[in-house]
CSV table of C-alpha atoms and ligand atoms in Angstrom, one decimal:
chain,number,residue,atom,x,y,z
A,9,ALA,CA,182.4,93.2,75.8
A,10,ALA,CA,184.3,91.5,72.8
A,11,LYS,CA,185.1,94.7,71.6
A,12,LYS,CA,186.3,96.1,74.8
A,13,ALA,CA,188.4,93.1,75.3
A,14,GLY,CA,190.0,93.5,71.8
A,15,ARG,CA,191.1,96.8,72.7
A,16,ASN,CA,192.4,96.1,75.9
A,17,ARG,CA,194.3,93.4,74.1
A,18,TYR,CA,195.6,95.9,71.6
A,19,ALA,CA,196.7,98.0,74.6
A,20,TRP,CA,198.6,95.2,76.5
A,21,PHE,CA,200.3,94.6,72.9
A,22,ASP,CA,201.4,98.1,72.8
A,23,ALA,CA,202.6,98.2,76.4
A,24,SER,CA,204.7,95.1,75.8
A,25,MET,CA,206.0,96.2,72.5
A,26,GLU,CA,207.2,99.5,74.0
A,27,ARG,CA,208.6,98.1,77.1
A,28,GLU,CA,210.6,95.6,74.3
A,29,LEU,CA,211.7,98.7,72.3
A,30,HIS,CA,213.0,100.4,75.4
A,31,ALA,CA,215.0,97.5,76.7
A,32,ARG,CA,216.5,97.4,73.2
A,33,ASN,CA,217.1,100.9,73.3
A,34,GLU,CA,218.8,100.8,76.8
A,35,LEU,CA,220.8,97.7,75.6
A,36,GLU,CA,222.5,99.8,72.6
A,37,THR,CA,223.0,102.8,74.6
A,38,GLY,CA,224.9,100.5,77.4
A,39,LEU,CA,226.6,98.6,74.4
A,40,ARG,CA,227.8,101.8,72.8
A,41,ALA,CA,229.7,102.8,76.1
A,42,ALA,CA,230.7,99.5,77.0
A,43,ILE,CA,233.0,99.0,74.1
A,44,PRO,CA,235.6,101.7,74.8
A,45,ARG,CA,235.5,100.8,78.9
A,46,GLN,CA,236.5,97.1,77.5
A,47,GLU,CA,233.5,95.6,79.3
A,48,ILE,CA,233.1,93.3,76.2
A,49,VAL,CA,236.1,90.9,76.5
A,50,PRO,CA,237.3,87.5,75.1
A,51,TYR,CA,236.6,84.3,76.5
A,52,PHE,CA,238.3,81.2,75.2
A,53,GLU,CA,236.9,77.8,74.1
A,54,GLN,CA,239.3,74.9,73.8
A,55,GLN,CA,240.1,73.2,70.5
A,56,ILE,CA,241.4,69.9,70.8
A,57,ASP,CA,243.1,67.8,68.4
A,58,LEU,CA,240.4,64.7,68.9
A,59,ALA,CA,243.0,61.6,67.9
A,60,THR,CA,245.6,62.7,70.5
A,61,GLY,CA,243.2,64.6,73.1
A,62,ARG,CA,246.2,67.5,72.6
A,63,LEU,CA,245.1,70.9,73.1
A,64,HIS,CA,245.6,73.0,69.6
A,65,GLY,CA,244.1,76.2,70.8
A,66,PHE,CA,241.4,78.3,71.4
A,67,GLU,CA,238.4,80.2,69.6
A,68,VAL,CA,237.9,83.3,70.9
A,69,LEU,CA,234.0,84.3,71.8
A,70,ALA,CA,232.6,87.5,73.0
A,71,ARG,CA,231.1,88.2,76.4
A,72,TRP,CA,229.7,91.3,77.8
A,73,GLU,CA,231.1,91.8,81.5
A,74,HIS,CA,228.1,93.9,82.4
A,75,PRO,CA,228.7,95.7,85.7
A,76,HIS,CA,225.3,95.2,86.9
A,77,ARG,CA,223.7,92.5,84.9
A,78,GLY,CA,226.6,90.0,85.0
A,79,LEU,CA,227.9,87.9,82.0
A,80,ILE,CA,225.7,88.7,78.6
A,81,ALA,CA,226.0,86.2,75.8
A,82,PRO,CA,226.8,87.0,72.2
A,83,GLU,CA,223.3,86.5,70.9
A,84,GLN,CA,221.8,89.3,73.3
A,85,PHE,CA,224.5,91.8,71.7
A,86,ILE,CA,226.1,90.6,68.6
A,87,PRO,CA,222.9,91.5,66.3
A,88,ILE,CA,222.5,94.9,68.0
A,89,ALA,CA,226.0,95.3,67.3
A,90,GLU,CA,225.7,94.1,63.7
A,91,GLU,CA,222.7,96.3,63.1
A,92,THR,CA,224.2,99.3,64.0
A,93,GLY,CA,227.6,99.1,62.8
A,94,MET,CA,229.2,98.8,66.1
A,95,ILE,CA,230.1,95.3,65.4
A,96,ALA,CA,233.6,96.8,63.8
A,97,ASP,CA,234.7,98.2,67.0
A,98,LEU,CA,233.5,95.6,69.2
A,99,SER,CA,235.5,93.0,67.3
A,100,LEU,CA,238.5,94.6,66.8
A,101,SER,CA,238.6,95.6,70.8
A,102,VAL,CA,237.7,91.9,71.3
A,103,THR,CA,240.4,90.8,68.9
A,104,ARG,CA,243.1,93.2,70.2
A,105,GLN,CA,242.4,91.6,73.8
A,106,ALA,CA,242.7,88.2,72.6
A,107,LEU,CA,245.8,88.7,71.0
A,108,LEU,CA,247.3,90.6,73.8
A,109,ALA,CA,246.1,87.6,76.2
A,110,ALA,CA,248.0,85.0,74.3
A,111,ARG,CA,251.0,86.6,73.5
A,112,ASP,CA,252.5,84.9,76.2
A,113,TRP,CA,250.8,81.5,75.5
A,114,ASP,CA,253.0,78.6,74.5
A,115,SER,CA,253.9,78.9,70.8
A,116,SER,CA,252.1,76.0,69.8
A,117,LEU,CA,248.8,77.3,70.3
A,118,SER,CA,246.7,79.1,68.1
A,119,LEU,CA,243.6,81.4,68.0
A,120,SER,CA,240.5,81.4,66.1
A,121,ILE,CA,238.4,84.5,65.9
A,122,ASN,CA,235.0,85.1,64.5
A,123,ILE,CA,234.3,87.8,61.7
A,124,SER,CA,230.5,88.6,60.9
A,125,PRO,CA,229.0,89.4,57.6
A,126,TRP,CA,229.0,93.0,58.4
A,127,GLN,CA,232.5,93.3,58.8
A,128,LEU,CA,233.2,92.0,55.6
A,129,ARG,CA,231.7,95.2,54.0
A,130,ASP,CA,234.7,96.8,55.1
A,131,PRO,CA,237.4,97.0,52.5
A,132,TRP,CA,240.2,97.8,55.0
A,133,LEU,CA,239.2,94.8,57.4
A,134,ALA,CA,242.4,92.9,56.3
A,135,GLN,CA,244.5,96.0,57.4
A,136,LYS,CA,243.0,96.4,60.5
A,137,ILE,CA,243.7,92.8,61.8
A,138,ILE,CA,247.2,92.9,60.2
A,139,LYS,CA,247.8,96.1,61.8
A,140,LEU,CA,246.5,94.7,65.2
A,141,LEU,CA,249.1,91.6,64.8
A,142,THR,CA,252.0,94.0,64.0
A,143,GLU,CA,251.0,96.4,67.3
A,144,THR,CA,250.4,93.0,69.5
A,145,GLY,CA,253.3,90.9,68.4
A,146,TYR,CA,251.1,87.7,67.8
A,147,PRO,CA,252.2,85.8,64.9
A,148,ALA,CA,249.8,85.7,61.6
A,149,ALA,CA,250.6,82.0,61.4
A,150,ARG,CA,248.6,81.1,64.5
A,151,LEU,CA,245.6,83.0,63.9
A,152,GLU,CA,242.5,81.7,61.8
A,153,VAL,CA,239.7,83.5,60.8
A,154,GLU,CA,236.0,81.9,60.9
A,155,ILE,CA,233.4,83.2,58.5
A,156,THR,CA,230.0,82.0,57.9
A,157,GLU,CA,228.4,81.2,54.6
A,158,SER,CA,225.9,84.3,54.5
A,159,ALA,CA,229.1,86.3,54.8
A,160,LEU,CA,229.5,85.2,51.2
A,161,PHE,CA,226.1,86.5,49.7
A,162,GLU,CA,226.5,90.3,49.8
A,163,ASN,CA,230.1,90.9,48.1
A,164,LEU,CA,231.6,88.0,46.9
A,165,ALA,CA,234.4,90.3,45.2
A,166,LEU,CA,235.3,92.0,48.6
A,167,ALA,CA,235.2,89.2,50.5
A,168,GLN,CA,237.7,87.5,48.0
A,169,SER,CA,240.2,90.4,48.4
A,170,ILE,CA,239.6,90.7,52.1
A,171,VAL,CA,240.7,86.9,52.5
A,172,GLY,CA,243.2,87.0,49.9
A,173,SER,CA,245.0,89.6,51.9
A,174,LEU,CA,244.6,87.9,55.1
A,175,LYS,CA,245.8,84.5,53.7
A,176,ASN,CA,248.8,86.5,52.0
A,177,GLN,CA,250.1,86.9,55.5
A,178,GLY,CA,249.7,83.5,56.5
A,179,ILE,CA,246.3,83.8,58.4
A,180,SER,CA,244.1,80.6,57.9
A,181,LEU,CA,240.4,80.5,57.2
A,182,ALA,CA,237.5,78.2,58.4
A,183,LEU,CA,233.9,78.0,57.2
A,184,ASP,CA,232.2,78.3,60.5
A,185,ASP,CA,228.7,76.7,61.0
A,186,PHE,CA,228.7,74.5,58.0
A,187,GLY,CA,225.3,72.8,57.2
A,188,THR,CA,223.0,75.3,58.5
A,189,GLY,CA,221.6,78.6,56.7
A,190,TYR,CA,222.1,78.2,52.9
A,191,SER,CA,224.6,75.8,52.4
A,192,SER,CA,226.0,75.7,49.0
A,193,LEU,CA,229.1,73.2,47.9
A,194,ALA,CA,229.7,76.1,45.6
A,195,HIS,CA,230.8,78.1,48.8
A,196,LEU,CA,233.6,75.8,49.3
A,197,ARG,CA,235.1,77.2,46.1
A,198,ALA,CA,234.6,80.6,46.3
A,199,LEU,CA,237.3,81.1,48.9
A,200,PRO,CA,240.4,79.5,49.9
A,201,PHE,CA,239.1,77.7,53.0
A,202,ASP,CA,241.8,75.6,55.1
A,203,ARG,CA,238.9,74.1,57.2
A,204,ILE,CA,235.2,73.3,57.8
A,205,LYS,CA,233.6,73.8,60.8
A,206,ILE,CA,230.4,71.7,61.0
A,207,ASP,CA,227.6,73.3,63.2
A,208,ARG,CA,226.8,72.1,66.4
A,209,SER,CA,223.4,71.4,65.9
A,210,PHE,CA,224.2,68.3,63.9
A,211,VAL,CA,227.1,67.3,66.2
A,212,THR,CA,225.0,67.5,69.7
A,213,SER,CA,222.7,65.2,68.4
A,214,ILE,CA,224.7,63.0,66.5
A,215,ASN,CA,223.9,59.8,68.7
A,216,ASP,CA,220.4,60.5,69.1
A,217,ASN,CA,219.5,61.3,65.5
A,218,ALA,CA,220.6,59.0,62.5
A,219,GLU,CA,220.4,62.0,60.0
A,220,SER,CA,222.7,64.2,62.1
A,221,ALA,CA,225.2,61.1,62.0
A,222,ALA,CA,224.7,60.6,58.2
A,223,ILE,CA,225.3,64.5,57.4
A,224,VAL,CA,228.4,64.6,59.8
A,225,GLY,CA,229.5,61.6,58.0
A,226,ALA,CA,229.0,62.8,54.7
A,227,ILE,CA,230.7,66.6,55.5
A,228,ALA,CA,233.8,64.6,56.8
A,229,ARG,CA,234.3,62.7,53.5
A,230,LEU,CA,233.4,65.6,51.6
A,231,GLY,CA,236.3,67.4,53.5
A,232,GLU,CA,238.4,64.3,53.3
A,233,SER,CA,238.2,64.4,49.2
A,234,LEU,CA,238.7,68.0,49.0
A,235,ASN,CA,241.8,67.9,51.3
A,236,LEU,CA,239.9,70.3,54.0
A,237,PRO,CA,240.1,69.0,57.9
A,238,ILE,CA,237.2,69.5,59.7
A,239,THR,CA,236.5,70.5,63.3
A,240,ALA,CA,233.2,69.6,65.0
A,241,GLU,CA,231.8,72.3,67.4
A,242,GLY,CA,229.3,71.3,70.4
A,243,ILE,CA,231.0,68.1,71.8
A,244,GLU,CA,229.2,67.5,75.0
A,245,ASP,CA,230.0,64.2,75.9
A,246,LYS,CA,232.9,61.5,75.5
A,247,ALA,CA,230.3,59.3,73.1
A,248,ILE,CA,230.2,62.5,70.6
A,249,ALA,CA,233.7,62.9,70.8
A,250,GLU,CA,234.2,59.2,70.1
A,251,ARG,CA,231.8,59.3,67.5
A,252,VAL,CA,232.7,62.3,65.5
A,253,LEU,CA,236.4,61.1,65.4
A,254,ALA,CA,235.4,57.7,64.0
A,255,LEU,CA,233.3,59.7,61.5
A,256,GLY,CA,236.6,61.6,60.4
A,257,CYS,CA,236.4,64.8,62.3
A,258,ALA,CA,240.3,65.6,63.4
A,259,ARG,CA,239.3,68.6,65.7
A,260,GLY,CA,236.8,69.1,68.0
A,261,GLN,CA,235.5,71.8,70.9
A,262,GLY,CA,232.4,71.8,73.2
A,263,TRP,CA,231.5,71.5,76.8
A,264,LEU,CA,233.3,68.0,77.3
A,265,TYR,CA,236.2,70.0,77.1
A,266,GLY,CA,235.1,72.9,79.4
A,267,ARG,CA,233.1,76.2,79.1
A,268,PRO,CA,234.9,79.3,77.5
A,269,LEU,CA,237.1,80.6,79.8
A,270,ASN,CA,238.3,84.3,81.0
A,271,ARG,CA,242.1,85.1,80.4
A,272,THR,CA,242.5,84.7,83.8
A,273,ASN,CA,241.4,81.1,84.0
A,274,VAL,CA,243.1,80.3,80.7
A,275,ARG,CA,246.3,81.5,82.2
A,276,LYS,CA,245.9,78.8,85.0
A,277,LEU,CA,244.9,76.1,82.7
A,278,LEU,CA,247.9,76.7,80.5
A,279,ALA,CA,250.3,77.0,83.8
A,280,GLU,CA,248.9,74.0,85.1
A,281,ARG,CA,249.9,71.9,81.7
A,282,ARG,CA,253.1,74.0,81.5
A,283,LEU,CA,251.9,75.9,78.3
A,284,ILE,CA,252.9,79.4,79.4
A,285,ALA,CA,255.9,80.3,77.7
A,286,SER,CA,258.7,80.5,80.6
A,287,ALA,CA,260.1,83.8,80.6
A,288,ALA,CA,257.0,85.3,80.4
A,289,ALA,CA,255.4,83.3,83.4
A,290,THR,CA,258.3,84.4,85.5
A,291,ALA,CA,258.1,88.1,84.3
A,292,GLN,CA,254.5,88.1,84.7
A,293,GLY,CA,253.8,85.7,87.4
A,294,ALA,CA,251.9,88.3,89.6
A,295,ASP,CA,249.7,89.7,86.4
A,296,SER,CA,246.1,88.2,86.4
B,25,C2E,P1,230.1,80.4,67.0
B,25,C2E,O1,231.3,80.8,66.2
B,25,C2E,O2,229.6,79.1,66.1
B,25,C2E,O3,230.5,79.7,68.5
B,25,C2E,C1,230.2,78.5,69.1
B,25,C2E,C2,229.1,78.8,70.0
B,25,C2E,O4,228.7,77.7,70.7
B,25,C2E,C3,229.5,79.4,71.0
B,25,C2E,O5,228.2,80.3,71.8
B,25,C2E,C4,230.0,78.3,72.4
B,25,C2E,O6,229.8,78.8,73.6
B,25,C2E,C5,228.8,77.4,72.0
B,25,C2E,N1,229.1,76.1,72.2
B,25,C2E,C6,230.8,75.4,72.4
B,25,C2E,N2,230.5,74.3,72.6
B,25,C2E,C7,229.2,74.1,73.0
B,25,C2E,C8,228.5,72.7,73.2
B,25,C2E,O7,229.3,71.6,73.7
B,25,C2E,N3,227.2,72.9,73.4
B,25,C2E,C9,226.7,74.0,73.2
B,25,C2E,N4,225.1,73.6,73.2
B,25,C2E,N5,227.3,75.4,72.9
B,25,C2E,C10,228.5,75.1,72.7
B,25,C2E,P2,228.5,81.6,72.1
B,25,C2E,O8,229.7,82.3,72.4
B,25,C2E,O9,226.9,82.1,72.6
B,25,C2E,O10,228.6,82.5,70.3
B,25,C2E,C11,227.6,82.2,69.9
B,25,C2E,C12,227.8,82.9,68.4
B,25,C2E,O11,228.0,84.4,68.5
B,25,C2E,C13,229.2,82.6,67.8
B,25,C2E,O12,229.0,81.3,67.3
B,25,C2E,C14,229.6,83.4,66.8
B,25,C2E,O13,228.8,83.3,65.8
B,25,C2E,C15,229.2,84.6,67.6
B,25,C2E,N6,230.2,85.4,68.3
B,25,C2E,C16,230.8,85.1,69.5
B,25,C2E,N7,231.8,85.9,69.8
B,25,C2E,C17,232.0,86.8,68.5
B,25,C2E,C18,232.7,87.9,68.2
B,25,C2E,O14,233.8,88.1,69.0
B,25,C2E,N8,232.3,88.2,66.9
B,25,C2E,C19,231.4,88.0,65.9
B,25,C2E,N9,231.6,88.8,64.8
B,25,C2E,N10,230.7,86.8,66.4
B,25,C2E,C20,230.9,86.3,67.6
B,26,MG,MG1,233.0,80.4,65.4
B,27,MG,MG1,230.3,77.7,64.9
B,28,MG,MG1,227.5,77.7,65.6
């Protein structure tokens, strides 16, 4: 009987693995078709200057507007896009849509885009991003690129050359999710970063966990001595915002300021705050 149960368990396990594999293949096939159809779209998360409350700009976050399954989060498809190399096309498509959307926003506003480790294997990445800026007319000085530390392991020389080309154009560079993964202070010297973003795992727990608060404080002091301003991600309430500001984080983002918005809702927000370039607002009043 035990043997039989064991065999049944195996059979069940196989079936569930097969279902999982099938689901993954379906997602991959769907994703391949979704990119050229522009079903992968940019959402925009507000980035706030904490001392003044002023809107500094937005981080661009990919979402899959699936025709049957609704909105799909990047955790579901970015890993597949990375494994298959589709991330290159996906990211350029999302970036292009974001730059186009942002063209008529107020000229005080910036955009931050995420670059994944896989993309930093492409020797032409900087040229591709610069070409998008030229095509869309979006100014380089208002663009920031976010990379994580894991991007620095594979080919540091290539990453340095790509980043050098981007910075020559006036694009700035942020170190994303600092404090997680294989954090090493040496990474701060490996590339000419303009800013550090503290991972949200430390920020969301800052008022419940003494270690989190100590880590955020230490990173903020490190940033101050290296002249690198800090962004805190994952600010979910007012108490967190006040705490990270007191600890020395100049900028922040998170659900306190709202969930990431699609371009239509960004336009509404900016129109309310009179942050749409006025000529564009009248010319494109009907658009979106
Ligand atoms: P990330 O760059 O660290 O982005 C921040 C993530 O934290 C976003 O999740 C955002 O929605 C979430 N978040 C923001 N505020 C809060 C908060 O107050 N509380 C909590 N719990 N979460 C908050 P999202 O959009 O699911 O993105 C996850 C990750 O996917 C991003 O992490 C980024 O690494 C990657 N990603 C997203 N879009 C792109 C893209 O276009 N290209 C690439 N290469 N990666 C992307
Ligand atoms: Mg990011
Ligand atoms: Mg981050
Ligand atoms: Mg993160």
